[in-house]
Each structure stands twice: as C-alpha cells, then as structure tokens.
XYZ file of C-alpha atoms in Angstrom:
203
model
C 129.806 36.189 63.304
C 132.695 35.073 65.514
C 133.347 31.335 65.603
C 133.474 30.510 69.331
C 135.458 27.337 68.547
C 138.253 29.523 67.179
C 138.784 32.180 69.873
C 142.067 33.404 68.375
C 141.342 35.587 65.334
C 144.207 36.585 63.069
C 143.838 38.972 60.151
C 146.446 38.838 57.392
C 146.455 41.710 54.900
C 148.238 41.269 51.583
C 149.802 44.437 50.198
C 149.835 43.351 46.563
C 146.941 42.940 44.147
C 148.933 41.883 41.078
C 147.691 38.536 39.697
C 150.059 35.756 40.777
C 151.880 38.039 43.223
C 154.632 36.612 45.399
C 153.379 38.360 48.525
C 150.293 36.146 48.526
C 152.418 33.059 47.862
C 154.596 33.774 50.885
C 151.682 34.719 53.135
C 149.875 31.501 52.189
C 152.604 29.555 53.988
C 152.001 31.585 57.139
C 148.262 31.030 56.881
C 148.739 27.294 56.359
C 150.906 27.099 59.459
C 148.481 29.128 61.584
C 145.504 27.011 60.554
C 147.145 23.917 61.986
C 145.959 25.181 65.375
C 142.240 24.335 65.734
C 141.683 27.375 67.962
C 142.930 29.812 65.325
C 140.766 31.425 62.690
C 142.548 33.351 59.921
C 140.955 35.979 57.719
C 143.007 36.849 54.620
C 142.227 40.285 53.234
C 142.836 41.082 49.590
C 142.456 44.881 49.314
C 141.229 44.534 45.742
C 138.065 42.881 47.053
C 137.256 45.911 49.217
C 137.411 48.669 46.595
C 139.063 50.978 49.120
C 138.718 54.712 48.436
C 141.624 57.106 48.139
C 142.488 58.931 51.397
C 140.007 61.667 52.285
C 137.448 60.690 49.650
C 134.893 58.542 51.471
C 135.816 57.517 55.022
C 132.444 55.735 55.373
C 132.812 53.498 52.329
C 131.615 49.914 52.731
C 135.074 48.498 52.051
C 136.603 50.780 54.669
C 133.994 49.714 57.206
C 134.611 46.006 56.539
C 138.362 46.457 56.796
C 138.172 48.357 60.063
C 135.723 45.891 61.589
C 137.950 42.918 60.702
C 140.984 44.577 62.290
C 139.005 45.607 65.388
C 137.981 41.987 65.985
C 141.481 40.584 65.419
C 143.664 39.191 68.153
C 146.687 39.844 65.934
C 147.275 41.444 62.538
C 149.873 40.387 59.962
C 150.871 42.899 57.300
C 152.527 41.482 54.188
C 154.118 43.768 51.607
C 156.328 43.546 48.555
C 159.181 46.003 48.205
C 158.598 48.404 45.320
C 161.172 51.079 44.456
C 162.775 50.801 47.882
C 159.510 51.203 49.771
C 156.373 49.407 50.881
C 153.618 49.046 48.319
C 151.088 51.788 47.649
C 148.419 49.150 48.248
C 149.616 48.614 51.811
C 149.751 52.364 52.396
C 146.176 52.666 51.106
C 145.112 49.956 53.545
C 146.732 51.809 56.429
C 145.057 55.081 55.399
C 141.694 53.300 55.430
C 142.189 52.052 58.979
C 141.028 55.423 60.248
C 142.363 58.158 62.485
C 142.888 57.270 65.228
C 143.793 53.987 63.585
C 142.055 50.772 64.569
C 145.560 49.286 64.555
C 146.380 51.297 67.673
C 147.114 48.917 70.530
C 147.102 45.873 68.242
C 150.044 43.474 68.027
C 151.297 43.389 64.446
C 153.690 41.018 62.666
C 155.416 41.896 59.403
C 156.254 39.904 56.276
C 158.064 41.287 53.242
C 159.183 39.949 49.870
C 161.596 41.434 47.376
C 163.276 40.607 44.093
C 166.695 41.754 45.300
C 169.253 39.759 47.222
C 169.017 41.860 50.406
C 165.303 41.249 50.739
C 162.548 43.618 51.791
C 164.650 45.414 54.387
C 163.713 48.961 53.367
C 159.998 48.294 53.023
C 159.847 46.484 56.357
C 161.708 49.288 58.129
C 159.235 51.811 56.765
C 156.230 49.635 57.533
C 157.481 49.116 61.084
C 157.883 52.869 61.504
C 154.404 53.635 60.185
C 152.698 50.927 62.226
C 154.489 52.032 65.388
C 153.603 55.676 64.710
C 149.885 54.904 64.587
C 150.076 53.010 67.868
C 150.470 49.352 66.889
C 152.800 47.093 68.818
C 155.115 45.667 66.173
C 156.641 42.293 66.986
C 160.375 41.821 66.503
C 161.736 39.301 64.005
C 159.952 40.460 60.858
C 160.433 37.960 58.034
C 162.022 39.121 54.776
C 162.187 36.943 51.654
C 164.918 37.894 49.136
C 165.156 36.751 45.507
C 161.476 35.925 45.697
C 161.135 34.980 41.998
C 163.578 32.137 42.614
C 161.815 30.936 45.750
C 158.373 30.225 44.264
C 157.312 28.746 40.953
C 154.425 30.121 38.903
C 151.903 27.966 40.747
C 153.007 29.241 44.161
C 154.963 26.150 45.159
C 157.933 27.001 47.349
C 161.251 25.755 45.950
C 163.612 26.447 48.852
C 163.005 24.465 52.068
C 165.101 26.901 54.127
C 163.008 29.860 53.009
C 159.813 27.916 53.629
C 160.956 27.230 57.187
C 161.788 30.917 57.658
C 158.399 32.105 56.402
C 156.505 29.558 58.480
C 158.475 30.722 61.530
C 156.468 33.943 61.424
C 153.390 31.923 62.375
C 155.337 30.388 65.255
C 156.407 33.839 66.466
C 152.825 35.071 66.260
C 151.426 32.150 68.244
C 154.189 32.351 70.851
C 153.373 36.014 71.419
C 149.654 35.341 71.679
C 150.078 32.482 74.143
C 152.622 34.327 76.283
C 151.076 37.790 76.315
C 147.434 37.795 75.217
C 145.915 34.515 76.391
C 146.979 34.994 80.052
C 145.426 38.473 80.214
C 142.215 37.270 78.534
C 141.976 34.403 81.027
C 142.561 36.772 83.937
C 139.904 39.181 82.697
C 137.435 36.330 82.274
C 138.272 35.096 85.774
C 137.608 38.516 87.279
C 134.340 38.921 85.391
C 132.878 35.430 85.648
C 134.683 33.585 88.420
C 136.781 30.443 88.554
C 134.000 28.143 87.355
C 133.794 29.926 83.990
C 137.527 29.690 83.410
C 137.651 26.018 84.379
C 134.725 25.216 82.102
C-alpha cells in the first residue's frame, strides 16, 4: 500500500548479491540522503530476495511480478551496479530482463550508480547500463556517479573512509531530488489541478 505521507516513491535496485558487497555500501549513502526528505519513500531491492527466473523461463514468476510492480509505482528508479570484467553485473542484466517487454522502465527517469575496484571507476559498466536503459525507453539522468578504488573507500562494516567520495555519492540523491522537483512535481500538480480543481491543490 502506498504511504500517502510519502508521495515521492524511489526504487533503488542493487546489482550485486555478494555478501558484504560494495555496491550496497555505496547505495546505502544515497538511500540515507534521500530519506532525509519526509516526503520521500525509498524501496531498496535486493534481487536475491526475489528469486528471479532466467530470461524466457517464467515471465509470470512471483519475484518478477513484485519487481515490475515496484518499478511501475516508482517516481524514479536508481540502478546501482558493480563493474565486473569491464561490464555491468549479470545480476543487473537479469533484473532488466525481468522488467518485461515492453519494459516497465520505459518512460521512467533513471539515475545510475557504479562502483569498481580500478582507478578509473565504473566507466564501462555505466556506459553500457546507460545504453541498455535508454534502449528500453528509460530517461537516463546525466551525471551518473562512479566510485573508483572502492575497496579503499569503505571498510568491512560499510563505513565510508573518504569524505570526498561520500559527498560525491550523496550528490546522486541531490541530483535525483532536483530532477523530481523541477520536472515531475510540477506536472503532477498541474494534472491534479486539471482533475480536481484549485481547492484540491491548495489543500
């Protein structure tokens, strides 16, 4: 059930299921920043919890249905991936395959976060993820955030060790909220005005 006190719904999908993964550590900073706004509700999706089927096996699986419903209801989606072998994770690709065809991401604004062990960051994985998301009809925000040398940025408990990197990662939340307030909230208010009249909007 949608929480009416939190009209902005953001879904963040982590593209790593490895215990203690750095993708979840980085995305937790974004979630923490987003939740500072009392009107924002954030749903964090761990694909491991959904038991997603392989592509073409069972498009009506319960996990697939839950994933698609969460994305359908989202105001904005954040995709977070590690860089593995110069590409996005297979977990993230499996998530995308389970979003259906046509994809429920079509027409959705999407922000990207990537982490990598190397010094150049998750450039390759983010480029590929941007291309895939755009191809299926999502609107991908500029200024994706890439975290290089990720093993040096977080300790084993998930505590961030570099204030500059923490500021960079949290800036993704700022970019997301700026986009929502500048592009989505005005159109929602206008639609509500046209449907219900000025009294409803003022109330």
